[in-house]
Tab-separated table of C-alpha atoms in Angstrom:
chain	number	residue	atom	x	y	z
Z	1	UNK	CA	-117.213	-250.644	-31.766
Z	2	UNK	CA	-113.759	-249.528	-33.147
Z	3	UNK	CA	-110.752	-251.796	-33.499
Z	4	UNK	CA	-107.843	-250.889	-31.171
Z	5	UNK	CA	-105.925	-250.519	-34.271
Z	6	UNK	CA	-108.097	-247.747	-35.189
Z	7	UNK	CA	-107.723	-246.328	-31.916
Z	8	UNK	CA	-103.820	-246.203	-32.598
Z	9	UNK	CA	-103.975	-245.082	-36.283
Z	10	UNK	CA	-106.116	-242.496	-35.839
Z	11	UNK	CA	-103.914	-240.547	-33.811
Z	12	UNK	CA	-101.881	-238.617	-36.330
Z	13	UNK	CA	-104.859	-237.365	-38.534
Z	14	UNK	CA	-106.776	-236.183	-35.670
Z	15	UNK	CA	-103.808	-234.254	-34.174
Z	16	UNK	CA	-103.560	-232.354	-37.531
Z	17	UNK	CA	-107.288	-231.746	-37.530
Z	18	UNK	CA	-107.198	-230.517	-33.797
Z	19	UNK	CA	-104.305	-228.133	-34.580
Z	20	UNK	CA	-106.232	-226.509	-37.126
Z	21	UNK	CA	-109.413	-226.360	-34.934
Z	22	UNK	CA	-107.503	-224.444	-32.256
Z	23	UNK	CA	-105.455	-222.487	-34.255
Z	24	UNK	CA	-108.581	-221.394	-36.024
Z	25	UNK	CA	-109.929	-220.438	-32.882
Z	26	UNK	CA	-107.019	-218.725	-31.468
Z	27	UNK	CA	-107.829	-216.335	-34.041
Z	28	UNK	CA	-111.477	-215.473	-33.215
Z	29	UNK	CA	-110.271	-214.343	-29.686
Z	30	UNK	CA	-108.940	-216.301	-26.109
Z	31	UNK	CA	-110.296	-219.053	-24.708
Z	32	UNK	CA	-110.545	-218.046	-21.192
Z	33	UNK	CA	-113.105	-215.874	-22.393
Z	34	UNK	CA	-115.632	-218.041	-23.285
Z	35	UNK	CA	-116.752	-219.095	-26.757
Z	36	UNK	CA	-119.424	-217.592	-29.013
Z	37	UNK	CA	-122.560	-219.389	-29.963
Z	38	UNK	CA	-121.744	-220.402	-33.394
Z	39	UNK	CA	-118.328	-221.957	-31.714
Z	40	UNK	CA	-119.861	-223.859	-28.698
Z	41	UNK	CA	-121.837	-227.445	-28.924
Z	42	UNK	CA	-125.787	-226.957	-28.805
Z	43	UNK	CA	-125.942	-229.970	-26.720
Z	44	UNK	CA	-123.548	-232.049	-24.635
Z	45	UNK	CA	-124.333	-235.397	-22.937
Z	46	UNK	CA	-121.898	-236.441	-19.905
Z	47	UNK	CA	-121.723	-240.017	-18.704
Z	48	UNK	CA	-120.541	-240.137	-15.096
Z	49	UNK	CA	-119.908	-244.013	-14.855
Z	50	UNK	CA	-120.556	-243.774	-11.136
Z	51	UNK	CA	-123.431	-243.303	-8.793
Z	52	UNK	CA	-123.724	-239.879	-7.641
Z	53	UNK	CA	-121.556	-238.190	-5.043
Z	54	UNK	CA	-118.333	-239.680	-5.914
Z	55	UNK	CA	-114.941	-238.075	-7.773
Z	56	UNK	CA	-116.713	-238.866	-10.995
Z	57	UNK	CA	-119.603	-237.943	-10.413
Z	58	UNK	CA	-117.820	-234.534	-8.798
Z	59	UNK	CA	-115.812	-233.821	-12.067
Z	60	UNK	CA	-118.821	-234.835	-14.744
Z	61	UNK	CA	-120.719	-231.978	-12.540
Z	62	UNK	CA	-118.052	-229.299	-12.715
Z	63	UNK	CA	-117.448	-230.152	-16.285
Z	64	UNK	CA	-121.524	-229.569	-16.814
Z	65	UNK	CA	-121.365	-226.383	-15.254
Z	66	UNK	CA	-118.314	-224.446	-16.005
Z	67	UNK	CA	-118.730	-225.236	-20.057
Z	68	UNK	CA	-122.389	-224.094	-19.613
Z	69	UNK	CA	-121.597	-220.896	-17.191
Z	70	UNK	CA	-118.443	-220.723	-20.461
Z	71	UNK	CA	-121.098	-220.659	-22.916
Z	72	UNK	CA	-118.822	-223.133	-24.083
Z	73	UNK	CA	-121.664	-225.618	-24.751
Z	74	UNK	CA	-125.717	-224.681	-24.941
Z	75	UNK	CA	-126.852	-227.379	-22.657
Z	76	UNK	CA	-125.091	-230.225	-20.743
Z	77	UNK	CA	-126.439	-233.085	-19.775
Z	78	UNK	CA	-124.807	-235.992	-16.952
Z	79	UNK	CA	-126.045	-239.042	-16.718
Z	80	UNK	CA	-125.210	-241.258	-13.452
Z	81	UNK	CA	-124.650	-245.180	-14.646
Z	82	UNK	CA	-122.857	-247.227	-11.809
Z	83	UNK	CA	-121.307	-250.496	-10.920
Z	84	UNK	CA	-118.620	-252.654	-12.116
Z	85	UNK	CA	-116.065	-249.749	-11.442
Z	86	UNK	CA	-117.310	-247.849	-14.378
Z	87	UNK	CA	-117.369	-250.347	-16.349
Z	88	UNK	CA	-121.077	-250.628	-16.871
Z	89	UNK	CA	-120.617	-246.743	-18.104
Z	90	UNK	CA	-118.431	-247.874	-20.107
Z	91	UNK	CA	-119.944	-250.697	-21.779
Z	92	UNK	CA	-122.505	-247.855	-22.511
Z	93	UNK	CA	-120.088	-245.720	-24.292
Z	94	UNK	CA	-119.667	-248.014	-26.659
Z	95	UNK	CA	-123.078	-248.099	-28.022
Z	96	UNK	CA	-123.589	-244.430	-27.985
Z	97	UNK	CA	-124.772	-243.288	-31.149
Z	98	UNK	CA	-124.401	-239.474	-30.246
Z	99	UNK	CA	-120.978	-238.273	-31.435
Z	100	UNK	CA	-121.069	-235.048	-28.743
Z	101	UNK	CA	-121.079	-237.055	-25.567
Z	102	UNK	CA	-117.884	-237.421	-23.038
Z	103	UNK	CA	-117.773	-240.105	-20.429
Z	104	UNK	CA	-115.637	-239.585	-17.573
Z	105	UNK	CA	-113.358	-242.201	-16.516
Z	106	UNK	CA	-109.670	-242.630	-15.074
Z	107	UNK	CA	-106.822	-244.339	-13.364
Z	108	UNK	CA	-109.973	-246.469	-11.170
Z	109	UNK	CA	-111.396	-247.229	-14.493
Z	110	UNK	CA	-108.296	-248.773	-16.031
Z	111	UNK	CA	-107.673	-251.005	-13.194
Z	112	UNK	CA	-111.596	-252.269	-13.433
Z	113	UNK	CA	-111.308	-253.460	-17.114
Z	114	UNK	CA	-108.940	-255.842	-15.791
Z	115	UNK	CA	-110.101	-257.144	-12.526
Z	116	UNK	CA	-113.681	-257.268	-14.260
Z	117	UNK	CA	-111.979	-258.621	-17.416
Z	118	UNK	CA	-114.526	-256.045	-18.938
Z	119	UNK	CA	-115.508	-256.878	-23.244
Z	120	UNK	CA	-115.324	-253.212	-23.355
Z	121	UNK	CA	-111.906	-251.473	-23.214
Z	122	UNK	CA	-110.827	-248.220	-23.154
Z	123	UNK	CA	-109.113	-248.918	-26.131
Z	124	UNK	CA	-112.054	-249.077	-27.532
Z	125	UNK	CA	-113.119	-245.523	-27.396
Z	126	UNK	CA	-111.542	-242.180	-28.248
Z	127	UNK	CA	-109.204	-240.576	-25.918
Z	128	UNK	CA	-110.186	-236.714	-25.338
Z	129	UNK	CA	-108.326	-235.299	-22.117
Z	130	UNK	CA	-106.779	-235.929	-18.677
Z	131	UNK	CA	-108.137	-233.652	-16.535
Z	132	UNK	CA	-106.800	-234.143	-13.006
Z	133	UNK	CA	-104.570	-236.418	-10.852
Z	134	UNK	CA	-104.269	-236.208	-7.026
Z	135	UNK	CA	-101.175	-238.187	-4.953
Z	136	UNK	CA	-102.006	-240.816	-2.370
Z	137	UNK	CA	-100.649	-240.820	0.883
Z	138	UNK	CA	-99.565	-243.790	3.154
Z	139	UNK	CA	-100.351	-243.430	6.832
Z	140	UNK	CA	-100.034	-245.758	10.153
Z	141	UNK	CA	-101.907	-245.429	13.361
Z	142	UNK	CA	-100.261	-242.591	15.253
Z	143	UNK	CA	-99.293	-245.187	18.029
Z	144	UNK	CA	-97.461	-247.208	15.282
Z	145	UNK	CA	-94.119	-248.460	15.716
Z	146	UNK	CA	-93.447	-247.764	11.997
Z	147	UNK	CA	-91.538	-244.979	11.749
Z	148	UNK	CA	-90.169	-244.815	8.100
Z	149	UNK	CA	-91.593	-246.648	5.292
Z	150	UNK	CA	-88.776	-249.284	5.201
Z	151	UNK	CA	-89.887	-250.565	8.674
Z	152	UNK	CA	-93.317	-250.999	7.149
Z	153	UNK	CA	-91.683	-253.092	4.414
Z	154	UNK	CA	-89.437	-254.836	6.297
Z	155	UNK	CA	-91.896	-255.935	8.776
Z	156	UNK	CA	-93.948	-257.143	6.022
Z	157	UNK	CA	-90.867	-258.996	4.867
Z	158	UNK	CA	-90.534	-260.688	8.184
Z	159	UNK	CA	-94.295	-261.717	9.019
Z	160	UNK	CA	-96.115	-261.571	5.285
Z	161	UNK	CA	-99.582	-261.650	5.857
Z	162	UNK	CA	-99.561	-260.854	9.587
Z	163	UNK	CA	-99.433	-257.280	8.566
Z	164	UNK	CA	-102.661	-255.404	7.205
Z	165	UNK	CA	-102.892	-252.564	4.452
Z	166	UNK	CA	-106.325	-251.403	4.181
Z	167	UNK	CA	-107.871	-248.775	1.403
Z	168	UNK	CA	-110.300	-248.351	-1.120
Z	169	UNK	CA	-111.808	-251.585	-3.280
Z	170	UNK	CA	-109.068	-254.384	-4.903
Z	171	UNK	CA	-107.813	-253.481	-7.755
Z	172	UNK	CA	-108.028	-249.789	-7.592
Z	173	UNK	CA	-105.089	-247.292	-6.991
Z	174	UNK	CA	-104.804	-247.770	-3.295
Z	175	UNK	CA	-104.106	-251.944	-3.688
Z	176	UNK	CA	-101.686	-250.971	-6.859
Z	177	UNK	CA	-99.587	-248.792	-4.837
Z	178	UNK	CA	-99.410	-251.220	-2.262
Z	179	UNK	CA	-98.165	-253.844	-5.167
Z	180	UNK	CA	-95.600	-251.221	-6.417
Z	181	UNK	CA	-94.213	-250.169	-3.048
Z	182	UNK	CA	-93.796	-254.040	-2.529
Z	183	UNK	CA	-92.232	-255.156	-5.620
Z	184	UNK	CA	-89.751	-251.975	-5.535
Z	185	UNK	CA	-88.452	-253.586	-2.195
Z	186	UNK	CA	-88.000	-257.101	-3.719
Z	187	UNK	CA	-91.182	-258.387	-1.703
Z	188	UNK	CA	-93.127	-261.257	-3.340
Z	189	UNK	CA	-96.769	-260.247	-4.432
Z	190	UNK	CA	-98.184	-263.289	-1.858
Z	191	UNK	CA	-97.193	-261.309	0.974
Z	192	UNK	CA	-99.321	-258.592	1.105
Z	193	UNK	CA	-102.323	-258.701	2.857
Z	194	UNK	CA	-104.620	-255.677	1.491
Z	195	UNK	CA	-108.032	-255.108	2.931
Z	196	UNK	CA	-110.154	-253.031	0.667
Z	197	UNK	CA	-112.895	-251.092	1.530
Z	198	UNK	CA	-115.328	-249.180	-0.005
Z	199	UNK	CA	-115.003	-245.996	1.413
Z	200	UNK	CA	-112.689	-243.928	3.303
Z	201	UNK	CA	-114.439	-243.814	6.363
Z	202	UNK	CA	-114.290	-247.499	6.860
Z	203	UNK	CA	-110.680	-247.463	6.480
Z	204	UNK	CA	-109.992	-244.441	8.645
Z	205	UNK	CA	-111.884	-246.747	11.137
Z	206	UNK	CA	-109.773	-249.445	10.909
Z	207	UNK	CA	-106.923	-247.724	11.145
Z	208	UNK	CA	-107.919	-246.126	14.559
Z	209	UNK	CA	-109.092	-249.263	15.834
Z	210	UNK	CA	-105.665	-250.231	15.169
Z	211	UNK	CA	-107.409	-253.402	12.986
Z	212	UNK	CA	-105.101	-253.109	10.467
Z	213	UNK	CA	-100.927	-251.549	10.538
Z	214	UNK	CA	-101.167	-248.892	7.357
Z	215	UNK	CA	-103.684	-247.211	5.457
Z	216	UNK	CA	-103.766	-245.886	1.444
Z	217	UNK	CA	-105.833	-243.445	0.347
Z	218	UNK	CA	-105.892	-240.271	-1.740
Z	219	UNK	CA	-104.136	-237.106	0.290
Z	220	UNK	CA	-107.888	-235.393	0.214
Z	221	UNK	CA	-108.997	-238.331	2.399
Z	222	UNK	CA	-106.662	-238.896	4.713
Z	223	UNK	CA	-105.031	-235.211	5.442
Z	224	UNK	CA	-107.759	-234.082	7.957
Z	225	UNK	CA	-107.024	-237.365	9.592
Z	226	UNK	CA	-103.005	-236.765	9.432
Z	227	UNK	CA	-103.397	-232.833	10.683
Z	228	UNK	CA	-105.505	-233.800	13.510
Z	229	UNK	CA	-102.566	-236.271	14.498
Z	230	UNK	CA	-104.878	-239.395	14.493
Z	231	UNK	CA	-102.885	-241.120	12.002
Z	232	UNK	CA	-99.241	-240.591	10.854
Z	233	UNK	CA	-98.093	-239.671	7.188
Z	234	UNK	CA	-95.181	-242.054	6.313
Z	235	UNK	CA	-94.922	-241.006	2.585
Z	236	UNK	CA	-96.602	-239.558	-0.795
Z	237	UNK	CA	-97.114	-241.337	-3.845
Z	238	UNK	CA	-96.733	-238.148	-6.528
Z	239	UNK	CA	-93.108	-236.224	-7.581
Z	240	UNK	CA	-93.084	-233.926	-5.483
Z	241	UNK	CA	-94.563	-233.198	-1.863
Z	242	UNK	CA	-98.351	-232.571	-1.757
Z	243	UNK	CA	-99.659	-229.125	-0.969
Z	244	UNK	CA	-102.317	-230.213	1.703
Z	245	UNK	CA	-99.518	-232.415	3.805
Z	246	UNK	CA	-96.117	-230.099	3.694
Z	247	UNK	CA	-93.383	-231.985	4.994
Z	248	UNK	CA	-93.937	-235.216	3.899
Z	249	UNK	CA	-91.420	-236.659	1.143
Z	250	UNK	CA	-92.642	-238.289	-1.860
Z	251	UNK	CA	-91.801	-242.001	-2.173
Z	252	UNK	CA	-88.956	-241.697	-4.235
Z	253	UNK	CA	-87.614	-239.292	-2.460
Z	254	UNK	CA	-87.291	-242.374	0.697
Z	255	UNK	CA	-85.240	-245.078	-1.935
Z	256	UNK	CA	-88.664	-246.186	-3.043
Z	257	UNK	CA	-88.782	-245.771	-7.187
Z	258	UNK	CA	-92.348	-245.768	-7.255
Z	259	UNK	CA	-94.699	-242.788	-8.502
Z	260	UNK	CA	-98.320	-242.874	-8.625
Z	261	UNK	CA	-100.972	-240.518	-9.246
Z	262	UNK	CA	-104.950	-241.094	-9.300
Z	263	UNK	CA	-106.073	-238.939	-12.659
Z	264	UNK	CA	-109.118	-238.382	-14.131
Z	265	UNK	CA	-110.155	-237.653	-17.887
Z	266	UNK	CA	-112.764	-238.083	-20.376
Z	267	UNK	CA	-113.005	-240.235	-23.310
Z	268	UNK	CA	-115.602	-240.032	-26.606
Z	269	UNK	CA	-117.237	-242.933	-28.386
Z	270	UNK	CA	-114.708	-244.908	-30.152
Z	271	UNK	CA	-117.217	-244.348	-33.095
Z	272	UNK	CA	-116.788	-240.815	-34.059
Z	273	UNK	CA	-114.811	-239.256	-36.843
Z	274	UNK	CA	-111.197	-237.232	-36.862
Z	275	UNK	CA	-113.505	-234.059	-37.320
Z	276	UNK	CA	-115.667	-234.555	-34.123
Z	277	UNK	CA	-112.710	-235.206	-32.256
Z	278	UNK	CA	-111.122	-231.980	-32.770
Z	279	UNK	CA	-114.510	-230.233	-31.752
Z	280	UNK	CA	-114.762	-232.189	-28.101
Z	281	UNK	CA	-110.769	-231.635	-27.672
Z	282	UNK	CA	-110.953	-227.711	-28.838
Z	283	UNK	CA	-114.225	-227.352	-26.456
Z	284	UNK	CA	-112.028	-229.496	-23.394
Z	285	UNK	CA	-109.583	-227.528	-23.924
Z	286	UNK	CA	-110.913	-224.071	-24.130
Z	287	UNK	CA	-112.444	-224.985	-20.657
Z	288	UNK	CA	-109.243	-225.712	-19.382
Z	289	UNK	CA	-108.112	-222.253	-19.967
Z	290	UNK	CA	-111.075	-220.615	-18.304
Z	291	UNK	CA	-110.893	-219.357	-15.043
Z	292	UNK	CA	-114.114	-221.178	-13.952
Z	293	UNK	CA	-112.493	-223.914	-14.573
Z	294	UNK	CA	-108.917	-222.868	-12.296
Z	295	UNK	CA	-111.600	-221.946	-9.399
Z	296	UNK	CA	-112.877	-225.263	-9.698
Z	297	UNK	CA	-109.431	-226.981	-9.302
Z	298	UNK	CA	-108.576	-225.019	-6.717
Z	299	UNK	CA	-112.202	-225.597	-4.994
Z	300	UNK	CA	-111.750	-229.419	-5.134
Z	301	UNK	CA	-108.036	-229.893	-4.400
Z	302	UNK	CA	-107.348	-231.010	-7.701
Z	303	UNK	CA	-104.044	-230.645	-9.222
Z	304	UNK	CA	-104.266	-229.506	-13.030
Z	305	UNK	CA	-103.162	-232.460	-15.293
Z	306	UNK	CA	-104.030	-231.483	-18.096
Z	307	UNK	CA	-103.192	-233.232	-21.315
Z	308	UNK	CA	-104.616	-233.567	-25.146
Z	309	UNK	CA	-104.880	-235.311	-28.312
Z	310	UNK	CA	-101.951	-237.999	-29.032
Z	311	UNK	CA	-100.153	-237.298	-25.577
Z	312	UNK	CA	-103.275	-238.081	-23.854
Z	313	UNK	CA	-103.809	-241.240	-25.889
Z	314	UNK	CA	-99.905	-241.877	-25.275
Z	315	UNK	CA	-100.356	-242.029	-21.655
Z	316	UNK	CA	-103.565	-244.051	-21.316
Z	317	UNK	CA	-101.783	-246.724	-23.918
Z	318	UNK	CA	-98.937	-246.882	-21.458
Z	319	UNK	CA	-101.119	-246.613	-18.442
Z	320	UNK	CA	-102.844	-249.804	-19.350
Z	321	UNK	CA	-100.038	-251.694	-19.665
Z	322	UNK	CA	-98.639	-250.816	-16.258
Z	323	UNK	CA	-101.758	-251.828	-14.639
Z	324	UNK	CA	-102.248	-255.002	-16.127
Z	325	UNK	CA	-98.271	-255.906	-15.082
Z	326	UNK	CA	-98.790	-254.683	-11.491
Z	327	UNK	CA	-102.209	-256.308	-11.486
Z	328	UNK	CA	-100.846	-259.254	-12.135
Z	329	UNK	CA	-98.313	-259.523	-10.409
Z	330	UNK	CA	-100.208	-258.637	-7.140
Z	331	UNK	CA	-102.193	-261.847	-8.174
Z	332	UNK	CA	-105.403	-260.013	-9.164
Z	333	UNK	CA	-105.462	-260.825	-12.549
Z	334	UNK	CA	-103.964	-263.968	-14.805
């Protein structure tokens, strides 16, 4: 296992060694067109640290086949390992001998080291790409009396517990925003009473059974739910409004200083040299510029967040730390 001073150090070597990667294959021709033999990997393993059907296990698949249909890789393999929030994957990333193998992991992921208090960290591995993000939305029954966000606050203000958030499982994105909108509006974290589920459906049924006074889910989940006016849209958690739910304002755009985003990336064994680095981020990135890879985006409602190499490992670095200070001050971790 690498030190997580070696997964800060390494940074500035492997940039220079990417840099020359891509630049050398700038040369041989565009990316979006594919890559010949000689350039791509023979062989390609993919950990999805999730049981099948899933985001994950949705983005480990798309990865498999647009860098195979890209001729960007000879063969891909994914490999489903659940539990623990991905943790179990990743506890399995760090023993992985094979230097060409990418583990897909995210914002989910980060909050799960924590709450598990995992002995593998993503610090511990190498940091390859962000892929993806999506916004979540918040939403009330569409018979609530809740008209803005700040009467959802307030009321929680007034009557703490008495008032129900439901979403996905503790500790993910969902119960963070819920933290975040809270402590924005000077609410104490022993307030909020957040009811996680583990799917969407479940919550969706709470929230029309009126069990509960506000939902939190991804804008994919919940915007069939909003358009069909079953439950109402009260705000979105990203910069800037969300494509699938015109119309309704981003959080900070309500006095709320709060901005979230659910991403997704992939990280390499923490084991592996500057050199094989640069190979998985020039291959990551030459499937980012594909148009297989656009479709795919577009396919999924995912937006594009793509980012490489030191900025990538920038933003998980900082990422972490967020998460463990929201974490604990929601009361989920010590």
């Amino acid at each position: 296992m690498t030190s997580h001073l070696n997964f800060s150090r390494r940074a500035a070597l492997v940039a220079g060694a990417a840099g020359l990667v891509l630049a050398a294959s700038a040369c041989g021709g565009g990316a979006s067109a594919g890559s010949s033999s000689s350039d791509s990997l023979k062989k390609l393993s993919i950990i999805v640290p999730a049981n099948p059907g899933g985001g994950w296990d949705q983005t480990g698949r798309a990865l498999q086949a647009d860098l195979q249909a890209n001729k960007l890789v000879t063969s891909a393999q994914v490999t489903n390992i659940g539990g623990g929030g991905g943790t179990n994957g990743l506890a399995k990333l760090a023993t992985e001998k094979d230097a060409n193998t990418l583990m897909v992991m995210g914002y989910v992921m980060v909050g799960a080291v924590e709450t598990n208090g995992a002995k593998t960290r993503l610090e511990d591995t190498t940091p390859i790409a962000r892929l993806t993000e999506e916004p979540l939305v918040l939403v009330v029954p569409a018979s609530s009396k809740y008209q803005t966000v700040q009467d959802l606050v307030a009321d929680i203000k007034a009557n703490g517990k008495g008032v129900a958030i439901t979403g996905g499982s503790a500790g993910g994105a969902d119960h963070i925003l819920a933290g975040q909108i809270l402590k924005s509006q000077g609410v104490e974290a022993d307030k909020l009473n957040y009811i996680g589920y583990s799917g969407g459906g479940e919550s969706i049924a709470a929230l029309l059974g009126n069990k509960v006074q506000a939902g939190i889910s991804g804008v994919g989940e919940y915007a069939e739910q909003v358009k069909a006016g079953k439950v109402r849209a009260l705000a979105v958690s990203g910069k800037t409004e969300a494509p699938a739910l015109p119309g309704i304002k981003p959080l900070k755009d309500q006095g709320i200083d709060v901005v979230l985003t659910n991403w997704r990336g992939v990280v390499a064994p923490g084991s592996i040299d500057d050199a094989q680095k640069a190979k998985l981020t020039e291959v990551v990135t030459k499937l980012h510029d594909t148009e297989a890879w656009k479709s795919t985006l577009k396919k999924n409602n995912w937006d594009d967040a793509f980012l490489a190499g030191d900025g990538f490992k920038t933003f998980l670095t900082e990422d972490i730390t967020k998460v463990k200070t929201t974490l604990s001050e929601i009361g989920l971790v010590k």
